[in-house]
mmCIF file of C-alpha atoms and ligand atoms in Angstrom:
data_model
loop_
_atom_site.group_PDB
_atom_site.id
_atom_site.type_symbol
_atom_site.label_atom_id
_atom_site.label_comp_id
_atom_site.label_asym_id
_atom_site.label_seq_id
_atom_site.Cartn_x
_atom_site.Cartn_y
_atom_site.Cartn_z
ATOM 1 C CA UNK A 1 126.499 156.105 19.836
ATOM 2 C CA UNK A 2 128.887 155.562 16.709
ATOM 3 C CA UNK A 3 130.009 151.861 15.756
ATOM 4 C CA UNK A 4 133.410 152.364 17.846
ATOM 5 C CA UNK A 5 131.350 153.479 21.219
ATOM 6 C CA UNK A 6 129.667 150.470 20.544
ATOM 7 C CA UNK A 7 132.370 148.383 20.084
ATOM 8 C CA UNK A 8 134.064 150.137 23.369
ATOM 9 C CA UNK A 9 130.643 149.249 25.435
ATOM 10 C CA UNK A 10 130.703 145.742 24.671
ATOM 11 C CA UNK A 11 134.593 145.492 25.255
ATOM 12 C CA UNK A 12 133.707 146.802 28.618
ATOM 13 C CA UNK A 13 131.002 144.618 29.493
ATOM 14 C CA UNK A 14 133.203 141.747 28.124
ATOM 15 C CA UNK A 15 135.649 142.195 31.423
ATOM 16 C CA UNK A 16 132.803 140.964 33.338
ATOM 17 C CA UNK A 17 133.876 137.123 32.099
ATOM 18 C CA UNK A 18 137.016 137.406 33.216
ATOM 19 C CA UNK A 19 138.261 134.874 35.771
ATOM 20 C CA UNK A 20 140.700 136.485 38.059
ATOM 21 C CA UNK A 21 144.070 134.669 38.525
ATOM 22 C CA UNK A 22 144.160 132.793 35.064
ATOM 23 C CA UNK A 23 144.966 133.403 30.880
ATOM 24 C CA UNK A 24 142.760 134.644 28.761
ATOM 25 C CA UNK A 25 142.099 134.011 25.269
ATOM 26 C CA UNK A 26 142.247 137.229 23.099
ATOM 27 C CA UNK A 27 141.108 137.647 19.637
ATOM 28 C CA UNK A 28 141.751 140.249 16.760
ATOM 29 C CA UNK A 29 140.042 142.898 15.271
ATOM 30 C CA UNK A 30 139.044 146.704 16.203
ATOM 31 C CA UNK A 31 136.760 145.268 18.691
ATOM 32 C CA UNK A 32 139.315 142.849 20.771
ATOM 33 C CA UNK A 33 141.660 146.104 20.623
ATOM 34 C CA UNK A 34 139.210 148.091 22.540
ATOM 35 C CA UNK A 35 139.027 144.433 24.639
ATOM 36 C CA UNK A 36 142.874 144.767 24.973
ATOM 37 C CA UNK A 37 142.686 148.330 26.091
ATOM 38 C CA UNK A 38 140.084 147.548 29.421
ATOM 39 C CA UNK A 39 142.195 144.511 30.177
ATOM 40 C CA UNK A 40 145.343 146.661 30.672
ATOM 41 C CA UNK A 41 143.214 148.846 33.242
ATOM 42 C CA UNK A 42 143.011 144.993 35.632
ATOM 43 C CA UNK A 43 146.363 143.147 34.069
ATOM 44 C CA UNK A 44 147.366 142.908 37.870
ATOM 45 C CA UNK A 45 144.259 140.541 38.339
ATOM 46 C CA UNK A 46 145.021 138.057 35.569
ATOM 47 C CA UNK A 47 148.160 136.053 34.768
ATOM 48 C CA UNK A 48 148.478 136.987 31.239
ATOM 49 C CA UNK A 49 146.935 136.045 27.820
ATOM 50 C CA UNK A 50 147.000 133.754 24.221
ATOM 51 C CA UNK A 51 146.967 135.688 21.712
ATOM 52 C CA UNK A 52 144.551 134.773 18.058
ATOM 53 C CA UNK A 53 147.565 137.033 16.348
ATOM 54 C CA UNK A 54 151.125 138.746 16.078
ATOM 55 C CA UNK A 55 149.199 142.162 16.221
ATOM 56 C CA UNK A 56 147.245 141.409 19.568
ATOM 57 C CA UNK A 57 150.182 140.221 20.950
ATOM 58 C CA UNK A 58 152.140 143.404 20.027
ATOM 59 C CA UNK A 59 148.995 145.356 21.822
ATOM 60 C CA UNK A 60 148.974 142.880 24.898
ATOM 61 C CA UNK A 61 152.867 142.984 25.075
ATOM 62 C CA UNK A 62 152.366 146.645 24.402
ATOM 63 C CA UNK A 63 150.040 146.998 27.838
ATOM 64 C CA UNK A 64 152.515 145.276 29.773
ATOM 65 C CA UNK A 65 150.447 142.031 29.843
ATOM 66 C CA UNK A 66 152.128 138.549 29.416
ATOM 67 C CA UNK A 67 151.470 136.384 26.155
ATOM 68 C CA UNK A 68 151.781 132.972 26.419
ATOM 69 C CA UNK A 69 152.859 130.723 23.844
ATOM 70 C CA UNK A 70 149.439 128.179 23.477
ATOM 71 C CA UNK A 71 150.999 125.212 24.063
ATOM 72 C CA UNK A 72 152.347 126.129 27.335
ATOM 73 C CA UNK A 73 148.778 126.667 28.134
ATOM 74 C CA UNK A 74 146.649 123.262 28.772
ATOM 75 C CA UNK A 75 142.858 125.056 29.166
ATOM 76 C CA UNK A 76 141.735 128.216 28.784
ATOM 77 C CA UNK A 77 138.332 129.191 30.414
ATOM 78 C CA UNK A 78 137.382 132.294 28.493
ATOM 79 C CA UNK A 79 137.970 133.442 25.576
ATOM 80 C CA UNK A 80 136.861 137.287 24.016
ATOM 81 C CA UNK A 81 137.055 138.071 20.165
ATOM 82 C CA UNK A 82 135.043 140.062 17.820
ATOM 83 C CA UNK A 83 132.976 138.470 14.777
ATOM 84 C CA UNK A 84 132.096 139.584 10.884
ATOM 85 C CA UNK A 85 128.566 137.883 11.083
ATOM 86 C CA UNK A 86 127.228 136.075 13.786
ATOM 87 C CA UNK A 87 123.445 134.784 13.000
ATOM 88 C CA UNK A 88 120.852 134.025 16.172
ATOM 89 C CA UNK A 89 122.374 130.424 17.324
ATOM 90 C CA UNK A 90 125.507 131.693 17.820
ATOM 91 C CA UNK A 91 127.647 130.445 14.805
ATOM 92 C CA UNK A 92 129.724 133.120 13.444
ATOM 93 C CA UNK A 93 131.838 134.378 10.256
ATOM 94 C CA UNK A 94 135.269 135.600 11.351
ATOM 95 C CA UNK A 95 138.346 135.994 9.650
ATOM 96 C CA UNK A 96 137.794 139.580 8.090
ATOM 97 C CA UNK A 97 141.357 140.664 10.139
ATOM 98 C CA UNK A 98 142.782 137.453 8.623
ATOM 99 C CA UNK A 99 143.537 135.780 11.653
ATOM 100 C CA UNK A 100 140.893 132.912 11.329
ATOM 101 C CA UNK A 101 143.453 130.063 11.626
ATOM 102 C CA UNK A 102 144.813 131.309 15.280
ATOM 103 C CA UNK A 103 141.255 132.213 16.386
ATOM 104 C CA UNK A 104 139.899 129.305 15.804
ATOM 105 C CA UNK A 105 142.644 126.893 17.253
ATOM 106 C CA UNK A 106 142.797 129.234 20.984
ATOM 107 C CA UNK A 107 138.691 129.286 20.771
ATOM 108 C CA UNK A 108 139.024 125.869 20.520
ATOM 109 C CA UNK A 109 140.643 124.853 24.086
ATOM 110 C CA UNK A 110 138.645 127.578 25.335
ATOM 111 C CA UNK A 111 135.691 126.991 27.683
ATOM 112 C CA UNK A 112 133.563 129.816 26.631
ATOM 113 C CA UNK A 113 133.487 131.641 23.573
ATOM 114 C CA UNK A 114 132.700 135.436 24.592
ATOM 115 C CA UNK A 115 131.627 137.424 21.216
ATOM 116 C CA UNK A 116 131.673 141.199 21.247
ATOM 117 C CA UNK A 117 130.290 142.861 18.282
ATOM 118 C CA UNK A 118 128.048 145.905 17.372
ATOM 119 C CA UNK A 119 124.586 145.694 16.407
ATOM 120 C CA UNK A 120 125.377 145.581 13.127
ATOM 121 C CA UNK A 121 127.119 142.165 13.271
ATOM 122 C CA UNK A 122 123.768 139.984 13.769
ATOM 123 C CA UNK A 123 122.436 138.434 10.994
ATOM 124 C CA UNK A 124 119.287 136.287 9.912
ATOM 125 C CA UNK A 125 121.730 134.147 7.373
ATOM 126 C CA UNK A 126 125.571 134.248 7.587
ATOM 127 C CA UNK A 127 127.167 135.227 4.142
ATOM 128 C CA UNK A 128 126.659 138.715 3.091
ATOM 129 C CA UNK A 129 130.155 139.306 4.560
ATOM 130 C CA UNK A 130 132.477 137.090 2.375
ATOM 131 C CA UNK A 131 133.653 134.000 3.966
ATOM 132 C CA UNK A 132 137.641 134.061 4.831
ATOM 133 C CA UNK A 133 139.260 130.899 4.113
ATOM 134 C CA UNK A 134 143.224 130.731 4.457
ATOM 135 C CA UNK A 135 144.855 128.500 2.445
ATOM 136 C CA UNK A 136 148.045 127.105 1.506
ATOM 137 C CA UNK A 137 149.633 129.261 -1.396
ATOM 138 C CA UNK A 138 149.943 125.918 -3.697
ATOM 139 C CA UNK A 139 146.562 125.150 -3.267
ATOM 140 C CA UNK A 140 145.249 128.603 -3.927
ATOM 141 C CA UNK A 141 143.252 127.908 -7.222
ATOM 142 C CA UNK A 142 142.363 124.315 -6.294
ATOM 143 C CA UNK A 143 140.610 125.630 -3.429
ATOM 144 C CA UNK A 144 139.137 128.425 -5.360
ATOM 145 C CA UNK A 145 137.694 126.037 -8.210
ATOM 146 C CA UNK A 146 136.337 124.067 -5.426
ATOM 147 C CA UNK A 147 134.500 127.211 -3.614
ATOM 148 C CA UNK A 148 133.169 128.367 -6.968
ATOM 149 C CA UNK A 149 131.783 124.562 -7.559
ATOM 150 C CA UNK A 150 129.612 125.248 -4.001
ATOM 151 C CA UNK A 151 128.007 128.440 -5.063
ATOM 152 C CA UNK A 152 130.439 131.040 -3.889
ATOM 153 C CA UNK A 153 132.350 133.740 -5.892
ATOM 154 C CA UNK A 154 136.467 133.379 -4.308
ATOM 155 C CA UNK A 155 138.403 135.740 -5.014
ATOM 156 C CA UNK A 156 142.139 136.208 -3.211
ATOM 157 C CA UNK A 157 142.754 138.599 -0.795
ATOM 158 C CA UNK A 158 145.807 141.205 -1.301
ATOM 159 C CA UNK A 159 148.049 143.522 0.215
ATOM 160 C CA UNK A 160 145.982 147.261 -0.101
ATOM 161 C CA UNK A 161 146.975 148.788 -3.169
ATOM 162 C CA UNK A 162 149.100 146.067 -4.749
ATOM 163 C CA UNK A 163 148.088 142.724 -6.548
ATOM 164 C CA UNK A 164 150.414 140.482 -3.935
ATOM 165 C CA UNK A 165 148.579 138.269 -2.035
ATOM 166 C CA UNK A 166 148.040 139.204 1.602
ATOM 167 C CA UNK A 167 150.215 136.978 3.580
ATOM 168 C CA UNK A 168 148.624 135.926 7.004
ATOM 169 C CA UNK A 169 150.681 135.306 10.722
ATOM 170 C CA UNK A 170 151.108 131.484 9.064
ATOM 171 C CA UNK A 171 152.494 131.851 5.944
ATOM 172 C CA UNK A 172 149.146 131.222 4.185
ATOM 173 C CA UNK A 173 146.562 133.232 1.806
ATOM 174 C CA UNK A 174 143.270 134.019 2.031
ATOM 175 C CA UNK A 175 140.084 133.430 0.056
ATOM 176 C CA UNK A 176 137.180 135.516 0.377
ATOM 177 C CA UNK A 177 134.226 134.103 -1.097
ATOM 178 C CA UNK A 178 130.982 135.827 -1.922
ATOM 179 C CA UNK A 179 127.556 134.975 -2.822
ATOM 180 C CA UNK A 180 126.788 132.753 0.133
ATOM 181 C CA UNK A 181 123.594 132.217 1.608
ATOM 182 C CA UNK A 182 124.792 130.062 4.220
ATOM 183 C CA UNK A 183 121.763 127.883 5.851
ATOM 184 C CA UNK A 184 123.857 125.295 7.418
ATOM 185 C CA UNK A 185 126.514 126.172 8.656
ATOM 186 C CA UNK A 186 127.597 123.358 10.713
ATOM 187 C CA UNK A 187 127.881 121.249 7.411
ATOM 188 C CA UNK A 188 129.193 123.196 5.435
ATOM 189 C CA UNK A 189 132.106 124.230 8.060
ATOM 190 C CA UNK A 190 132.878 120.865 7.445
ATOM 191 C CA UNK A 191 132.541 120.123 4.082
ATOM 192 C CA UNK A 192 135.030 123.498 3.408
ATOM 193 C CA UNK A 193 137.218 121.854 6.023
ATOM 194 C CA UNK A 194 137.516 118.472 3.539
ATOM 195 C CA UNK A 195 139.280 120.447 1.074
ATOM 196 C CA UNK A 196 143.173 119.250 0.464
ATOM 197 C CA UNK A 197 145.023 122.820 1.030
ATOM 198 C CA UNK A 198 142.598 124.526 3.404
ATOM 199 C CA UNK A 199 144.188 125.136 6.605
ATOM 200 C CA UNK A 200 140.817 126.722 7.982
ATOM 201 C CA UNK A 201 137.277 128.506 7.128
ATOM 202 C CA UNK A 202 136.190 131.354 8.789
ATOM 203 C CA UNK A 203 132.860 129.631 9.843
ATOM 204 C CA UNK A 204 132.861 129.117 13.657
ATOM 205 C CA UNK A 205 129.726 127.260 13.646
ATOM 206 C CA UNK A 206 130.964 123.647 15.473
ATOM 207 C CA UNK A 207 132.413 125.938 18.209
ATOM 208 C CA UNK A 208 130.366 128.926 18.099
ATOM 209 C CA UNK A 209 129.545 131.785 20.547
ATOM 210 C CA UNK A 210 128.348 130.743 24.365
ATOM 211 C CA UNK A 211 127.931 134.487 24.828
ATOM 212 C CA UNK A 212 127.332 137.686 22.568
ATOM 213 C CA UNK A 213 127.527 141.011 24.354
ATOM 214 C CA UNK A 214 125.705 142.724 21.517
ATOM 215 C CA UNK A 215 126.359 146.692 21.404
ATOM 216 C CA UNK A 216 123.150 148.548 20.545
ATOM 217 C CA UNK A 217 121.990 152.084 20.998
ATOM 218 C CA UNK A 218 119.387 150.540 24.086
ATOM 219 C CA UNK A 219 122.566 149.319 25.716
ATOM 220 C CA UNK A 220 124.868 146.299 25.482
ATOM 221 C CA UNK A 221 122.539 143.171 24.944
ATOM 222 C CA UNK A 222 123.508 140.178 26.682
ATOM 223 C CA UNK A 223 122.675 136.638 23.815
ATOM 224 C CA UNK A 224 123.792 133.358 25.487
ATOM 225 C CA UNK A 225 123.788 130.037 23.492
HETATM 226 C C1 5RP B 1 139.732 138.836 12.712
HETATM 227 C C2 5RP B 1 138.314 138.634 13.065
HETATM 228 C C3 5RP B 1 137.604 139.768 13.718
HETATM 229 O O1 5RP B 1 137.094 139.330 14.938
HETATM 230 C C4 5RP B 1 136.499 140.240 12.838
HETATM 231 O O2 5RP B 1 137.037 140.557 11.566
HETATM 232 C C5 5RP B 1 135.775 141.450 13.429
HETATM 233 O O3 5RP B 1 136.632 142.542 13.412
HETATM 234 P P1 5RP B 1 136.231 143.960 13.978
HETATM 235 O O4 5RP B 1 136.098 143.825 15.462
HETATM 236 O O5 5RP B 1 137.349 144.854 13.562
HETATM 237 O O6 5RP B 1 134.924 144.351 13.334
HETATM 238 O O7 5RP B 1 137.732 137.608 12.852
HETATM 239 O O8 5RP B 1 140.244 137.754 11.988
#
């Protein structure tokens, strides 16, 4: 199987978790896409979804499924999203689709965390895929000094082919920083969370994954943490 079979396994066996009746937290990436896609083929047995970002709620609202503004929403019981890294405890690097901030505040009234990723995604240590940090423009090289100062090589994220800065869903800019080797998570979630101007770090170690359907080519591997 190639990586997108994988990822379309995994978004399958992800539709398992879904609670009939209720909204469901959906997350961004190629991976939640293919999520997006299976939960158009049972929209008639949920209520509708929150959305992590303007693009998956242009592909929910493109199904024909109903995005609800989060604060409308008290609880969420499940929520499904891909991952960058996520390491054998469950904590996870996300923000490669830029969309870190919104992920992170719908995974956080959600009950359980449902990860879908290929094979490729689990790691021993998170940090060979640079962690995304979204910022707020003033703050940019502030941040950046700081980042360097912990052992990581920043560098701003831009549009494709230009020297702008990429702009996320929230008005912000992101940091990717390199050259990580990152042991503890938890801490330093927090410590990158400390910094004046950082509106969120792609670590999702605090609230990490409950589940990971893993996509390999023995089948879709089932991790629960
Ligand atoms: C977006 C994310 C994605 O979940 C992450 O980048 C994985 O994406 P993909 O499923 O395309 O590999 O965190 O901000």
């Amino acid at each position: 199987m190639n990586q997108d079979e994988l990822k379309k396994a995994v978004a399958q066996a992800a539709i398992a978790y879904v609670v009939d009746g209720e909204v469901i937290g959906v997350g961004t990436g190629s991976t939640a896409n293919f999520f997006i896609d299976e939960l158009a083929k049972i929209k008639d047995r949920i209520k509708g979804a929150v959305a992590s970002s303007e693009a998956t709620a242009a592909r929910l609202r493109g199904h024909g499924i109903e995005v609800f503004d989060m604060n409308d929403v008290p609880s969420i019981s499940v929520y499904v999203d891909g991952a960058d890294e996520i390491n054998a405890a469950g904590a996870m690097i996300k923000g490669g689709g830029a969309a870190l901030t919104r992920e992170k505040i719908v995974a956080s009234v959600s009950a359980k965390f449902v990860c879908i990723a290929d094979g490729s995604k689990l790691v021993d240590v998170l940090g060979a895929f640079p962690l995304p940090v979204e910022v707020l423009p003033m703050a940019r090289n502030a941040v950046m000094r700081k980042l360097a100062s912990l052992g990581g090589q920043p560098k701003l994220r831009v549009k494709p082919g230009t020297t702008d800065a990429f702009i996320t869903d929230n008005g912000g800019e992101i940091i990717d920083v390199a050259g990580l080797s990152i042991t503890d998570p938890v801490a330093l979630e927090s410590e990158i969370n400390q910094v004046p101007g950082v509106v969120a770090v792609g670590l999702f170690a605090q609230r990490g994954a409950n589940v990971c359907l893993l996509g390999t080519a023995e089948g879709v591997k089932t991790l629960t943490f």
